[in-house]
Amino acid sequence: MDQRTDGQLNNSVYANYCCLYDGNLVFEGENKNVGYVLGCDNGESVDGKNLFDFVIGSDVDRVKQEVRCQIENGGCIEFLIVTHCGRWILNRGVLRSVDGKTYIDGVLVVISRFKDIFYTQKQKLDEYEGKLVESNERASKDSLTMILNANTTKSFCEKYISGCCSGFALIVIDLDDFKKINDSYGHIIGDQVLIAFADIIKNLFRNNDIVGRIGGDEFLVLMKNVEDKAIVEKRSSQIVDSFAKISCCDIADGELSCSVGVAFVKNKGLHYYDVFRVADRAMYYAKEKGKNCYEVVDL
């Protein structure tokens, strides 16, 4: 065993010790530096004292079990303790048998410094991960309406449809004559209309449904896990009615309307683009019927 004098080792306080093991770990010999490492006032002697008494109460059973198992298995003894004064201490020792008694010759090393470094680095990592998540969320959102942007909407829909094993509905929505709103009231008011409409569809659908803006005045919703066509028709009607009733700045009643096309899908193995084309054609059919309405096509 290393017989270097107690003191400083790699900038960590340490102390050599000898303990008798009889179910407890009783120090043998007066070693003030052990007392200092364990947090005793003025580094008082620990001779005859039990190492387990220095361990915080909530951790005593764990430490005792680790020591017992390691002694039964023989070889090196290594365990970590937290003392009453908050120090984290690593124990490393070897077994020695004398006259039928079991001793541990070892060293106690204060590693609080490493603990502090670990938590500091962990905090920095958590902050970085948080910023990364926030950045990814911003990158996936439409900067004006804060619903999913076109690329993310398409990607999520493709992934869902490719693995879908139940019914769903793909809904394409176009705001009727939106250019007139921009021309008559200005783009600032037009932006407010887009934000208001995005809020409508966010509130009408579930958190796990896919809701995005896929063009200037065009939106898309994918309703997941829906088998009842009546529910799809109800939501489509609510989209049309809710948008027609909102009041936005000085826009006159009846000026706001939208056309909704829906592909209601029960068949498996379809591709996103095939489903989208059906929903998009249904939306244009709704416009041809007079706008401010919806059309649902079964697939």
C-alpha positions as a printed NumPy array, in Angstrom:
array([[  0.   ,   0.   ,   0.   ],
       [  1.117,   3.581,  -0.673],
       [  2.704,   4.845,   2.569],
       [  2.963,   8.512,   1.604],
       [  2.447,  10.993,   4.402],
       [ -1.088,  12.297,   4.93 ],
       [ -1.666,  15.646,   3.325],
       [ -2.296,  16.859,  -0.206],
       [ -2.629,  14.507,  -3.189],
       [ -3.386,  16.05 ,  -6.602],
       [ -4.873,  19.088,  -4.832],
       [ -7.411,  16.919,  -2.95 ],
       [ -7.2  ,  16.47 ,   0.83 ],
       [ -6.622,  12.845,   1.765],
       [ -5.72 ,  10.733,   4.789],
       [ -4.493,   7.175,   5.305],
       [ -6.361,   5.084,   7.87 ],
       [ -6.795,   1.642,   9.39 ],
       [-10.203,   0.252,  10.38 ],
       [-11.312,  -2.911,  12.136],
       [-14.366,  -4.412,  10.44 ],
       [-16.858,  -6.149,  12.737],
       [-20.034,  -5.016,  11.01 ],
       [-18.886,  -1.473,  11.682],
       [-15.724,   0.264,  10.536],
       [-13.865,   1.257,  13.718],
       [-10.761,   3.398,  13.344],
       [ -7.606,   2.163,  15.031],
       [ -4.837,   4.592,  15.874],
       [ -4.853,   8.333,  16.405],
       [ -4.905,  10.137,  13.088],
       [ -5.898,  13.775,  13.232],
       [ -5.834,  14.183,   9.49 ],
       [ -8.572,  11.54 ,   9.169],
       [-10.617,  13.645,  11.559],
       [ -9.925,  16.717,   9.452],
       [-10.964,  14.944,   6.225],
       [-14.192,  13.737,   7.847],
       [-14.994,  17.232,   9.087],
       [-14.175,  16.936,  12.81 ],
       [-13.524,  20.22 ,  14.625],
       [ -9.785,  20.911,  14.833],
       [ -9.09 ,  17.521,  13.281],
       [ -9.677,  15.651,  16.534],
       [ -8.719,  12.008,  16.948],
       [-11.019,   9.39 ,  15.439],
       [ -9.461,   6.456,  17.32 ],
       [-12.216,   4.014,  18.314],
       [-14.883,   5.887,  16.352],
       [-17.096,   4.277,  13.702],
       [-16.72 ,   5.531,  10.124],
       [-20.433,   4.947,   9.521],
       [-21.229,   7.562,  12.189],
       [-19.787,  10.244,   9.901],
       [-22.097,   9.284,   6.999],
       [-25.359,  11.183,   6.574],
       [-28.215,   9.107,   7.976],
       [-30.09 ,   8.622,   4.716],
       [-27.032,   6.993,   3.133],
       [-25.794,   4.738,   5.947],
       [-27.667,   1.595,   4.891],
       [-26.413,   1.84 ,   1.311],
       [-22.789,   2.284,   2.403],
       [-22.984,  -0.576,   4.912],
       [-24.391,  -2.908,   2.263],
       [-21.699,  -1.953,  -0.262],
       [-18.918,  -2.525,   2.292],
       [-20.384,  -5.861,   3.434],
       [-20.697,  -7.159,  -0.127],
       [-17.175,  -6.073,  -1.069],
       [-15.67 ,  -7.648,   2.054],
       [-17.512, -10.916,   1.382],
       [-16.138, -10.929,  -2.157],
       [-12.615, -10.048,  -1.014],
       [-10.109,  -7.893,  -2.861],
       [-10.182,  -4.097,  -3.004],
       [-12.726,  -2.01 ,  -1.111],
       [-14.091,   1.136,  -2.753],
       [-17.12 ,   3.195,  -1.833],
       [-18.332,   6.787,  -1.793],
       [-19.721,   8.544,   1.281],
       [-21.292,  11.914,   2.001],
       [-20.521,  13.24 ,   5.466],
       [-22.708,  15.288,   7.793],
       [-20.749,  18.411,   6.837],
       [-21.532,  17.83 ,   3.145],
       [-18.174,  16.524,   1.988],
       [-18.077,  13.841,  -0.666],
       [-15.328,  11.371,   0.184],
       [-14.033,   8.438,  -1.822],
       [-12.684,   5.465,   0.143],
       [-10.189,   3.054,  -1.389],
       [ -8.663,   0.272,   0.644],
       [ -7.425,  -3.312,   0.832],
       [ -8.335,  -6.124,   3.196],
       [ -5.953,  -7.496,   5.812],
       [ -6.623, -10.399,   8.148],
       [ -4.824, -10.632,  11.533],
       [ -5.621, -13.227,  14.195],
       [ -9.021, -13.913,  12.666],
       [ -9.909, -10.216,  12.571],
       [-10.59 ,  -8.261,   9.379],
       [ -8.974,  -4.896,   8.831],
       [ -9.106,  -2.369,   6.026],
       [ -6.036,  -0.288,   5.258],
       [ -7.107,   2.551,   3.065],
       [ -7.155,   6.181,   2.106],
       [ -9.974,   8.74 ,   2.29 ],
       [ -9.938,  11.359,  -0.483],
       [-12.108,  14.466,  -0.427],
       [-13.677,  14.849,  -3.879],
       [-16.054,  17.751,  -3.204],
       [-13.966,  19.74 ,  -5.663],
       [-14.795,  17.249,  -8.408],
       [-18.436,  17.181,  -7.365],
       [-18.621,  20.966,  -7.719],
       [-16.974,  20.791, -11.139],
       [-19.427,  18.045, -12.172],
       [-22.476,  20.062, -11.136],
       [-21.114,  23.212, -12.747],
       [-20.544,  21.4  , -16.022],
       [-23.918,  19.646, -15.754],
       [-25.614,  23.016, -15.247],
       [-23.864,  24.389, -18.333],
       [-24.882,  21.29 , -20.306],
       [-28.511,  21.615, -19.168],
       [-28.499,  25.282, -20.195],
       [-27.01 ,  24.387, -23.584],
       [-29.56 ,  21.611, -24.141],
       [-32.347,  23.996, -23.179],
       [-31.124,  26.575, -25.676],
       [-30.759,  23.859, -28.324],
       [-34.34 ,  22.685, -27.765],
       [-35.559,  26.289, -27.887],
       [-33.59 ,  26.891, -31.084],
       [-34.985,  23.738, -32.697],
       [-38.513,  24.746, -31.72 ],
       [-38.034,  28.195, -33.246],
       [-36.637,  26.641, -36.416],
       [-39.718,  24.426, -36.75 ],
       [-42.238,  27.255, -36.277],
       [-43.663,  29.788, -38.689],
       [-42.232,  33.091, -37.464],
       [-45.529,  34.984, -37.834],
       [-48.207,  32.589, -36.582],
       [-45.985,  30.375, -34.364],
       [-47.583,  27.195, -35.665],
       [-45.474,  24.71 , -37.645],
       [-43.827,  26.033, -40.781],
       [-44.212,  24.443, -44.221],
       [-41.132,  22.187, -44.153],
       [-41.809,  20.872, -40.663],
       [-45.502,  20.325, -41.418],
       [-44.666,  18.309, -44.512],
       [-41.993,  16.287, -42.692],
       [-44.297,  15.45 , -39.756],
       [-47.16 ,  14.511, -42.079],
       [-44.967,  12.273, -44.238],
       [-43.638,  10.474, -41.17 ],
       [-47.084,   9.966, -39.666],
       [-48.773,   8.801, -42.869],
       [-45.959,   6.376, -43.748],
       [-46.419,   4.562, -40.439],
       [-50.13 ,   5.111, -39.96 ],
       [-52.254,   2.088, -39.035],
       [-55.57 ,   3.851, -38.363],
       [-57.85 ,   6.448, -39.93 ],
       [-56.85 ,  10.087, -40.278],
       [-57.904,  13.254, -42.068],
       [-55.717,  15.677, -44.003],
       [-57.284,  19.143, -44.136],
       [-56.138,  21.889, -46.523],
       [-57.438,  25.404, -45.861],
       [-57.16 ,  28.518, -48.021],
       [-58.295,  31.986, -46.901],
       [-60.661,  33.303, -49.557],
       [-59.606,  36.448, -51.495],
       [-56.869,  37.18 , -48.962],
       [-55.072,  39.467, -51.423],
       [-58.026,  41.85 , -51.2  ],
       [-57.533,  42.074, -47.432],
       [-53.873,  43.028, -47.888],
       [-54.723,  45.494, -50.678],
       [-57.61 ,  47.115, -48.801],
       [-56.277,  47.19 , -45.244],
       [-52.515,  46.757, -45.577],
       [-50.141,  43.941, -44.771],
       [-50.05 ,  44.666, -41.04 ],
       [-53.783,  43.973, -40.807],
       [-53.327,  41.004, -43.124],
       [-50.737,  39.582, -40.744],
       [-53.146,  39.998, -37.838],
       [-55.761,  38.033, -39.765],
       [-53.273,  35.199, -40.355],
       [-52.376,  35.132, -36.662],
       [-56.045,  35.105, -35.675],
       [-56.772,  32.219, -38.035],
       [-53.783,  30.226, -36.74 ],
       [-55.152,  30.661, -33.208],
       [-58.535,  29.331, -34.347],
       [-57.172,  26.093, -35.761],
       [-54.75 ,  25.599, -32.85 ],
       [-57.686,  25.745, -30.456],
       [-59.95 ,  23.504, -32.54 ],
       [-57.542,  20.574, -32.73 ],
       [-55.699,  18.365, -30.257],
       [-52.121,  18.95 , -29.178],
       [-50.956,  15.814, -30.974],
       [-52.599,  16.791, -34.285],
       [-50.331,  18.452, -36.856],
       [-51.206,  22.106, -37.457],
       [-49.119,  24.234, -39.822],
       [-48.936,  27.115, -42.257],
       [-47.843,  25.816, -45.671],
       [-48.126,  29.006, -47.752],
       [-48.954,  32.69 , -47.525],
       [-52.644,  32.17 , -46.749],
       [-52.776,  28.387, -46.886],
       [-52.862,  26.111, -43.852],
       [-52.848,  22.38 , -43.224],
       [-54.111,  20.158, -40.411],
       [-53.617,  16.424, -40.012],
       [-56.147,  14.903, -37.615],
       [-54.64 ,  11.732, -36.18 ],
       [-56.471,   8.542, -35.202],
       [-59.955,   9.494, -36.362],
       [-62.388,   6.844, -37.646],
       [-65.649,   8.825, -37.542],
       [-66.265,  10.993, -40.61 ],
       [-68.864,  13.016, -38.687],
       [-66.113,  14.327, -36.395],
       [-64.051,  15.425, -39.4  ],
       [-67.061,  17.193, -40.919],
       [-67.815,  18.896, -37.604],
       [-64.276,  20.251, -37.295],
       [-64.316,  21.417, -40.923],
       [-67.576,  23.27 , -40.332],
       [-66.17 ,  24.843, -37.162],
       [-63.144,  26.129, -39.075],
       [-65.375,  27.852, -41.636],
       [-67.856,  29.255, -39.107],
       [-65.25 ,  30.44 , -36.57 ],
       [-63.198,  32.347, -39.13 ],
       [-66.265,  34.037, -40.633],
       [-67.331,  35.274, -37.175],
       [-64.099,  36.754, -35.865],
       [-63.697,  40.498, -35.581],
       [-60.313,  41.722, -36.679],
       [-59.536,  45.435, -36.641],
       [-61.784,  47.401, -39.044],
       [-62.537,  44.535, -41.407],
       [-66.213,  44.495, -42.272],
       [-68.461,  41.587, -41.326],
       [-68.604,  38.977, -44.049],
       [-65.246,  39.871, -45.582],
       [-63.417,  36.969, -43.982],
       [-64.033,  33.454, -45.197],
       [-62.103,  30.303, -46.001],
       [-62.434,  27.203, -48.145],
       [-61.634,  23.792, -46.681],
       [-60.754,  20.576, -48.493],
       [-60.469,  17.276, -46.654],
       [-59.119,  13.851, -47.533],
       [-60.652,  11.393, -45.065],
       [-58.41 ,   8.326, -45.131],
       [-59.136,   4.798, -43.941],
       [-56.917,   2.913, -46.396],
       [-53.321,   2.079, -45.506],
       [-50.216,   2.42 , -47.645],
       [-50.958,   5.835, -49.166],
       [-48.258,   8.441, -49.728],
       [-48.443,  11.953, -48.306],
       [-48.411,  13.584, -51.752],
       [-51.3  ,  11.436, -52.968],
       [-53.391,  12.333, -49.933],
       [-52.43 ,  16.011, -50.179],
       [-53.46 ,  16.211, -53.847],
       [-56.919,  14.85 , -52.989],
       [-57.373,  17.313, -50.12 ],
       [-56.078,  20.197, -52.258],
       [-58.518,  19.366, -55.1  ],
       [-61.338,  19.159, -52.566],
       [-60.401,  22.633, -51.311],
       [-60.585,  24.075, -54.838],
       [-63.926,  22.327, -55.333],
       [-65.18 ,  24.123, -52.21 ],
       [-64.094,  27.411, -53.783],
       [-65.945,  26.548, -56.969],
       [-69.092,  25.893, -54.922],
       [-69.01 ,  29.501, -53.72 ],
       [-66.259,  29.578, -51.055],
       [-66.857,  29.802, -47.302],
       [-67.527,  26.054, -47.159],
       [-65.835,  22.657, -46.932],
       [-65.652,  19.502, -49.044],
       [-64.717,  16.04 , -47.735],
       [-63.474,  13.223, -50.007],
       [-63.161,   9.613, -48.806],
       [-60.016,   7.623, -49.541]])
